Short mmCIF file of N, CA and C in Angstrom, two decimals:
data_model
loop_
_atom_site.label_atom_id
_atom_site.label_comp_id
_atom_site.label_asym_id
_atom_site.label_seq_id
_atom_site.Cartn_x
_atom_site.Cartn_y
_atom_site.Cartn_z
N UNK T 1 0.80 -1.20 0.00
CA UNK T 1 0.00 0.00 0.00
C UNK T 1 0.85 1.27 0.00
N UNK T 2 2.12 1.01 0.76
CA UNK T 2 2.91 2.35 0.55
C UNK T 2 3.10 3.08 -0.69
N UNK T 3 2.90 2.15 -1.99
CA UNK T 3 3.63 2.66 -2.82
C UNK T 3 2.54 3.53 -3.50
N UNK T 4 1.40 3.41 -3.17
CA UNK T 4 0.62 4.55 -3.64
C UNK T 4 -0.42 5.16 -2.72
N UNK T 5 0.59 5.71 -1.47
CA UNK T 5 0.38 6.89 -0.82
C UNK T 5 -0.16 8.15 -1.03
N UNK T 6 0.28 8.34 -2.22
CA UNK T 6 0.39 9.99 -2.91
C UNK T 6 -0.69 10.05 -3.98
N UNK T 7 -1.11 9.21 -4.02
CA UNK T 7 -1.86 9.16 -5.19
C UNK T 7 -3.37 8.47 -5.29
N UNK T 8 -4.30 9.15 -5.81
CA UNK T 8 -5.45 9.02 -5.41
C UNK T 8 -6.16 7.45 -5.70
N UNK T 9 -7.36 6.70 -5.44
CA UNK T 9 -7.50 5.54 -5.35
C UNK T 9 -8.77 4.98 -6.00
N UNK T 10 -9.28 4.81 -6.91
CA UNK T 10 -10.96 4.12 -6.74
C UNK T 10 -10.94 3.35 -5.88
N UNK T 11 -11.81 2.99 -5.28
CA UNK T 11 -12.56 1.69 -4.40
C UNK T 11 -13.70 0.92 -4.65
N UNK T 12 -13.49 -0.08 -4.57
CA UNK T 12 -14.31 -1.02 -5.41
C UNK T 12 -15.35 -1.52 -4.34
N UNK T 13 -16.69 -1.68 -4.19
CA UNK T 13 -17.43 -2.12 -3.25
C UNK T 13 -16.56 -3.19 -2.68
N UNK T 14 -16.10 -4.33 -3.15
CA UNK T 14 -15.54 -4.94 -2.45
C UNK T 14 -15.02 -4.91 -0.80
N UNK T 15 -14.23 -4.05 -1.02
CA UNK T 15 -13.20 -3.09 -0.26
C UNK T 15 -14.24 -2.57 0.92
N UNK T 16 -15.35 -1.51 0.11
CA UNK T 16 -15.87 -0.92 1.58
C UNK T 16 -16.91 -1.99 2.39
N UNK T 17 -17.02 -3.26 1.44
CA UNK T 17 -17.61 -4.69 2.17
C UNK T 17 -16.91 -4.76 3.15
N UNK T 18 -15.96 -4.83 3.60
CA UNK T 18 -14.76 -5.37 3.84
C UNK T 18 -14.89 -4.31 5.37
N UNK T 19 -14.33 -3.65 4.53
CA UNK T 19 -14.23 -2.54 6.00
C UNK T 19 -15.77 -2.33 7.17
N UNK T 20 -16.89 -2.73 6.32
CA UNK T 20 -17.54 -2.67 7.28
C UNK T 20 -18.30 -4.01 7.83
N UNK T 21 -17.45 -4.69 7.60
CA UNK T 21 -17.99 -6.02 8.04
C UNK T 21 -17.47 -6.29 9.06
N UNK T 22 -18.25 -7.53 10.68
CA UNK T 22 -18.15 -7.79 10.99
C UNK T 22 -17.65 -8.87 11.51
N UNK T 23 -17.57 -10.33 10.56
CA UNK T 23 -17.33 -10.99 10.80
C UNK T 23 -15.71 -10.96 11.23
N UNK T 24 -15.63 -12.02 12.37
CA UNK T 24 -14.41 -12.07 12.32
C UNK T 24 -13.42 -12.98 11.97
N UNK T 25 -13.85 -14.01 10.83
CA UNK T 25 -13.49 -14.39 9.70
C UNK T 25 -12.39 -13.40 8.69
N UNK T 26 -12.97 -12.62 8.41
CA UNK T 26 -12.64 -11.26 7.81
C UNK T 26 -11.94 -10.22 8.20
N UNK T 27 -11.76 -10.32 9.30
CA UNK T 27 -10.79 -9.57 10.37
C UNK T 27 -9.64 -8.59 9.92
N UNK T 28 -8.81 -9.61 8.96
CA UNK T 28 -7.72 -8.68 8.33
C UNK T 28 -7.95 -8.59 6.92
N UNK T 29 -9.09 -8.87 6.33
CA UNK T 29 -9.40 -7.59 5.36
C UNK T 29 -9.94 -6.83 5.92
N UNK T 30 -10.41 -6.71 6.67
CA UNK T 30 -11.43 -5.52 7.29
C UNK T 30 -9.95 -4.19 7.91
N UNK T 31 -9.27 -4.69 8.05
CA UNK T 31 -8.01 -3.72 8.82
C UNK T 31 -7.44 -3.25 7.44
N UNK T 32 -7.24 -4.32 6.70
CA UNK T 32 -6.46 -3.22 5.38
C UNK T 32 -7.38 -2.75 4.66
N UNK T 33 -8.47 -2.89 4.45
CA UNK T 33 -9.76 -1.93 3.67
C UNK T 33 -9.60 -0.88 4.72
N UNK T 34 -9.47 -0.47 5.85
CA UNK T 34 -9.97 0.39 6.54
C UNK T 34 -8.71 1.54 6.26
N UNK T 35 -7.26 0.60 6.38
CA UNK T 35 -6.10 1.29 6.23
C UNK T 35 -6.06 1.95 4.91
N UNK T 36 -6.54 1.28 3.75
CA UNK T 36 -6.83 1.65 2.23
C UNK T 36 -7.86 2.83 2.37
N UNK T 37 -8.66 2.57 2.95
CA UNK T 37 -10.06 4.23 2.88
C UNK T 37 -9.13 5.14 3.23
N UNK T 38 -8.22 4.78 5.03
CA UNK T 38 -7.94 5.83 5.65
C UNK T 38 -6.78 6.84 4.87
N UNK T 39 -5.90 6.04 4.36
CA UNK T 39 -4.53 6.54 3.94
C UNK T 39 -5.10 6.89 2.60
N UNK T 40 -5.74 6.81 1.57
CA UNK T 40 -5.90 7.38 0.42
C UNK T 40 -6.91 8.83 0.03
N UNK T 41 -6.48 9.26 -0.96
CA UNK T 41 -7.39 10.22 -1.25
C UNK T 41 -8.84 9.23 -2.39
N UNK T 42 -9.89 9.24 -2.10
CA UNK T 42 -10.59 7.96 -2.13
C UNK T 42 -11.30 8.38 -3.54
N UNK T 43 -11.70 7.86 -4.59
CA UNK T 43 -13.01 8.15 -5.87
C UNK T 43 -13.63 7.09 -5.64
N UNK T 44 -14.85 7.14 -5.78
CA UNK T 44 -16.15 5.78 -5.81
C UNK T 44 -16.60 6.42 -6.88
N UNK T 45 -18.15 5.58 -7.61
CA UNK T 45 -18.92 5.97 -8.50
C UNK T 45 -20.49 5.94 -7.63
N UNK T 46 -20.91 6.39 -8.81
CA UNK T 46 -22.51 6.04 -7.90
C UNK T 46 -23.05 4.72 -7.53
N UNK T 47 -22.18 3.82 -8.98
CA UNK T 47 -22.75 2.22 -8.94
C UNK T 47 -22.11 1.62 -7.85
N UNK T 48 -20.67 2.19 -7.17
CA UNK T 48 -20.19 1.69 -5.76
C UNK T 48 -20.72 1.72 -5.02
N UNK T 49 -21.50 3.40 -4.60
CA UNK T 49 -22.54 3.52 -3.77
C UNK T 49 -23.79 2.92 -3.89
N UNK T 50 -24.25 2.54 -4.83
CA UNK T 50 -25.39 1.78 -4.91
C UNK T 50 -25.33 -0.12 -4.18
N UNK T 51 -24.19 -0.11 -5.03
CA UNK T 51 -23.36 -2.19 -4.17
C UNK T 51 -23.51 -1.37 -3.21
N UNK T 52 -22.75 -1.06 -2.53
CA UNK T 52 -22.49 -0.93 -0.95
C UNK T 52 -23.84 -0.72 -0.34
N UNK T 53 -24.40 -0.09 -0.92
CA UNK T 53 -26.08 0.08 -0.52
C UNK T 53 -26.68 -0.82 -0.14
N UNK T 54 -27.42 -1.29 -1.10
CA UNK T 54 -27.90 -2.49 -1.24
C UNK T 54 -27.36 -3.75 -0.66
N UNK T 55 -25.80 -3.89 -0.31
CA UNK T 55 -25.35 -5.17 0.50
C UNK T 55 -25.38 -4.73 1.61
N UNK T 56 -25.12 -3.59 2.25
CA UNK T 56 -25.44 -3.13 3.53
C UNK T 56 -27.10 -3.26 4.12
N UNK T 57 -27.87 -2.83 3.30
CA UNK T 57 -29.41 -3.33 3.94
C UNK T 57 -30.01 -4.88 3.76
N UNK T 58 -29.42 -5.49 2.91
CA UNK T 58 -29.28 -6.65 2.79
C UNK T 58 -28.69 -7.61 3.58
N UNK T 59 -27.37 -7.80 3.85
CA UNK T 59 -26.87 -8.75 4.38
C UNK T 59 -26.49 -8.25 5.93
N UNK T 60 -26.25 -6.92 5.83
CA UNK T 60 -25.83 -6.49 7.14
C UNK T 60 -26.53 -5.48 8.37
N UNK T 61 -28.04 -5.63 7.70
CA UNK T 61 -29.33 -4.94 8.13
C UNK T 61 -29.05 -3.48 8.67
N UNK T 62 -28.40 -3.02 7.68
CA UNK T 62 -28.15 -1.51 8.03
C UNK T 62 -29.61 -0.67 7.99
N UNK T 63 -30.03 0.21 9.07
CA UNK T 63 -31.40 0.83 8.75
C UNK T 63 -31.34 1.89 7.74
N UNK T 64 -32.37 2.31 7.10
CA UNK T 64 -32.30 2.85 6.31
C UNK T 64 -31.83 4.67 6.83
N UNK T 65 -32.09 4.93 7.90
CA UNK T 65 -31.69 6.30 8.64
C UNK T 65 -29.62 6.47 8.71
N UNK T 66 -29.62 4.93 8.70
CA UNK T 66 -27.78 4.98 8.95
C UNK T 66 -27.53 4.74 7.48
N UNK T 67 -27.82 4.36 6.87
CA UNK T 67 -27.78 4.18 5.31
C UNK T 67 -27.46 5.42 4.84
N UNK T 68 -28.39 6.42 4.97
CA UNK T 68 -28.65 7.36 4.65
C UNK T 68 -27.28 8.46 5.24
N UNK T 69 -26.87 8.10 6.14
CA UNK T 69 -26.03 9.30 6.78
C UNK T 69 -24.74 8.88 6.36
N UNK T 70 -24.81 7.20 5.63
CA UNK T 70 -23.36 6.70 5.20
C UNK T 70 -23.14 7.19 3.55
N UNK T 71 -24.52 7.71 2.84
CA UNK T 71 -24.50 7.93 1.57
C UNK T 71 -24.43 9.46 1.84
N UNK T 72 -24.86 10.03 2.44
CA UNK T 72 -23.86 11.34 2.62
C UNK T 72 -22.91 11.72 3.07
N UNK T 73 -22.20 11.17 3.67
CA UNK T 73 -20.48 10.72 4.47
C UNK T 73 -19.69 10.49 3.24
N UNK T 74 -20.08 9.59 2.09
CA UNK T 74 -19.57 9.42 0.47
C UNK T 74 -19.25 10.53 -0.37
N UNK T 75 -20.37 11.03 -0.29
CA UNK T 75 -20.28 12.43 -1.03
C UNK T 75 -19.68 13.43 -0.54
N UNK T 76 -19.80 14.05 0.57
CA UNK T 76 -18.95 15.03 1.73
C UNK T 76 -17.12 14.53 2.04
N UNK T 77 -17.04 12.78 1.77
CA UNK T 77 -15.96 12.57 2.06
C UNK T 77 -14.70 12.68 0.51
N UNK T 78 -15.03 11.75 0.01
CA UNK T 78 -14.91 11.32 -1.41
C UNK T 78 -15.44 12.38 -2.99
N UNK T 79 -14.64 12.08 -3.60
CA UNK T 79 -14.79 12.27 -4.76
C UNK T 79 -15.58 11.32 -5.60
N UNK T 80 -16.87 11.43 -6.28
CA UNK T 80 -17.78 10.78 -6.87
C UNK T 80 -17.78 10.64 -7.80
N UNK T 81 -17.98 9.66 -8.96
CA UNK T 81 -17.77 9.68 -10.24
C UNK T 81 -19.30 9.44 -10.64
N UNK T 82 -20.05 10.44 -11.57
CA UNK T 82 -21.45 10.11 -12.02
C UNK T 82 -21.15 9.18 -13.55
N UNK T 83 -22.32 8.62 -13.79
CA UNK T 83 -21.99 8.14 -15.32
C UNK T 83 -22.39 9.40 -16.43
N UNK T 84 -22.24 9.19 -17.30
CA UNK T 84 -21.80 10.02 -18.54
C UNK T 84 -22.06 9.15 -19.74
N UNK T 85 -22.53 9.89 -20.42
CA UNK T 85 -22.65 8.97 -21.96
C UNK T 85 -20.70 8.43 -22.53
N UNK T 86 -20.01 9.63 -21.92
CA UNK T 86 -18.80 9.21 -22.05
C UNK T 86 -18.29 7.70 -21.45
N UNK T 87 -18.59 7.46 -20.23
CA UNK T 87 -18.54 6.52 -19.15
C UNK T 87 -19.27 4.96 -19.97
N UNK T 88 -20.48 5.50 -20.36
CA UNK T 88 -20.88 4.30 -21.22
C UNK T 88 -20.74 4.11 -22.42
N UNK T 89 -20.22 4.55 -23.14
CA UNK T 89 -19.47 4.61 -24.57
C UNK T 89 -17.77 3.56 -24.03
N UNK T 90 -17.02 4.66 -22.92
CA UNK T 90 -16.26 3.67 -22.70
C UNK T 90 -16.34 2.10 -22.18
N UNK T 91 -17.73 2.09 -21.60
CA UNK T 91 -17.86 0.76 -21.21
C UNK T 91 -18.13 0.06 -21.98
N UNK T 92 -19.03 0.25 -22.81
CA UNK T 92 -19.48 -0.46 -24.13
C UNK T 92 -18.01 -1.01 -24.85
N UNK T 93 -17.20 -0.22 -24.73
CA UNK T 93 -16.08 -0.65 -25.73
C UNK T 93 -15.35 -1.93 -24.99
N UNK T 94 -15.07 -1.37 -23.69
CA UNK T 94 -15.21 -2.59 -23.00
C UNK T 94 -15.27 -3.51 -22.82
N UNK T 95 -16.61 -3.64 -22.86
CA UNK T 95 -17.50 -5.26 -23.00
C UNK T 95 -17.08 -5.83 -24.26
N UNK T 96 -17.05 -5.03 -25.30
CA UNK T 96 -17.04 -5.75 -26.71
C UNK T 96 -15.62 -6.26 -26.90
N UNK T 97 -14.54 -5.28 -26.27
CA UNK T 97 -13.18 -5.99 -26.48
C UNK T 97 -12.86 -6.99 -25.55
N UNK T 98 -12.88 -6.67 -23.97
CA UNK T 98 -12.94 -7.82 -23.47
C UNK T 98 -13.72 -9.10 -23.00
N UNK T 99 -14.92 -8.59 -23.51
CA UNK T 99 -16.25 -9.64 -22.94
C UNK T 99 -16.89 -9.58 -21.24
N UNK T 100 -16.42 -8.14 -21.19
CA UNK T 100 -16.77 -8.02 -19.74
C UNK T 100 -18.08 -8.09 -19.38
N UNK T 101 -18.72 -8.16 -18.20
CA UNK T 101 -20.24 -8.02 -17.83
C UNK T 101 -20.26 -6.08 -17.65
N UNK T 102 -21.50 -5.77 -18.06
CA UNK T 102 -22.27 -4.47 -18.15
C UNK T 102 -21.60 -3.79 -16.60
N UNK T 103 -21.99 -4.10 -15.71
CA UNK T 103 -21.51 -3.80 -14.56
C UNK T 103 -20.29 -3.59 -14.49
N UNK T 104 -19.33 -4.65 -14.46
CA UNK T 104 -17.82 -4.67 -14.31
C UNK T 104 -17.50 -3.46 -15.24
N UNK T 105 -18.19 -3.62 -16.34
CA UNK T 105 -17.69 -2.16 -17.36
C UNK T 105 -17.57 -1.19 -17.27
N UNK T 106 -18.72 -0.68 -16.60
CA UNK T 106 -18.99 0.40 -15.86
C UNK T 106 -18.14 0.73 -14.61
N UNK T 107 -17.71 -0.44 -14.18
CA UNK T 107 -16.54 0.40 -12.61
C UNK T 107 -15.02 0.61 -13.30
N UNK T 108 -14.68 -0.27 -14.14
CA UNK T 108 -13.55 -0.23 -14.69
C UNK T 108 -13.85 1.55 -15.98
N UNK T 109 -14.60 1.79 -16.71
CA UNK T 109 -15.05 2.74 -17.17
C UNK T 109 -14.78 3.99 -16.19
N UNK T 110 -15.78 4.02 -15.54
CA UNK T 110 -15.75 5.14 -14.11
C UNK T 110 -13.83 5.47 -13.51
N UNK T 111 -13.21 4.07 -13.63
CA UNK T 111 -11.87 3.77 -12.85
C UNK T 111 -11.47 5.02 -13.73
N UNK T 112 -11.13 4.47 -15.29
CA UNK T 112 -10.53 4.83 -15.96
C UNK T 112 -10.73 6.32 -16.18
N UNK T 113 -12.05 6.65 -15.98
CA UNK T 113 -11.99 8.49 -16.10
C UNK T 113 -11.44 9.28 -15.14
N UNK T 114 -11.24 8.67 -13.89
CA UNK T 114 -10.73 9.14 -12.60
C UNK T 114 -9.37 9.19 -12.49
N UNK T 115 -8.84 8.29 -13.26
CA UNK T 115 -6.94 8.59 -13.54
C UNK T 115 -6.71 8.54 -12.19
N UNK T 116 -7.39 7.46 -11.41
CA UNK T 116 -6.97 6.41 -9.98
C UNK T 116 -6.27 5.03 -10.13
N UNK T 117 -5.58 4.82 -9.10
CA UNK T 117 -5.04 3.64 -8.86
C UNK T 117 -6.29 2.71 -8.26
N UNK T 118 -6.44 1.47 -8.69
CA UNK T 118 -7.24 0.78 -9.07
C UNK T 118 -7.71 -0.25 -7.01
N UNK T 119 -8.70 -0.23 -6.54
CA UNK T 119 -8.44 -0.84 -5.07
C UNK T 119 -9.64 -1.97 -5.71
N UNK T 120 -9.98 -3.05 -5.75
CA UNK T 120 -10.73 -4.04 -5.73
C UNK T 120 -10.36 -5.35 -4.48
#
């Protein structure tokens, strides 16, 4: 992680799974997701915020009032990436060259406009 200190990061739902999970299975991803949020200058997209959403009221019965104060903590904290016809033009190309799924296209798309080092 040192080596990209200086330099800003996407984060991949994965990651903020990670950090806010409990299990303690998960224990030390949960410490280096946390060290990865803390130490970087952070970009998400909306579709990050949306995963994280949705697996948070889902699997980890987040109420919708703390939900809510964690999707504005995103925006106030982080740098956001919206989609763009640009965003899906690049994804489209994407999919067709590498056979990616619609989704995956779109975070790698989003990655790529942000000129971030890549956190999954």
């Amino acid at each position: 992680m040192t080596e990209l200190k200086n330099h800003s990061c996407f984060v991949d739902s994965n990651i903020w799974l990670y950090a806010f999970s409990t299990d303690k299975r998960e224990e030390s991803k949960r410490i280096l997701a946390k060290q990865l949020i803390k130490e970087k200058s952070i970009i998400i997209s909306t579709q990050i915020i949306n995963e994280v959403s949705c697996n948070l009221l889902k699997k980890h019965k987040l109420d919708e009032k703390q939900l809510f104060k964690l999707i504005v903590s995103f925006y106030s904290k982080y740098q956001v990436i919206s989609f763009n016809l640009d965003i899906f033009e690049s994804a489209y190309n994407l999919r067709t060259q590498y056979h990616l799924s619609f989704w995956d296209s779109l975070v790698i798309a989003c990655a790529s406009f942000s000129d971030a080092n890549i956190g999954t």
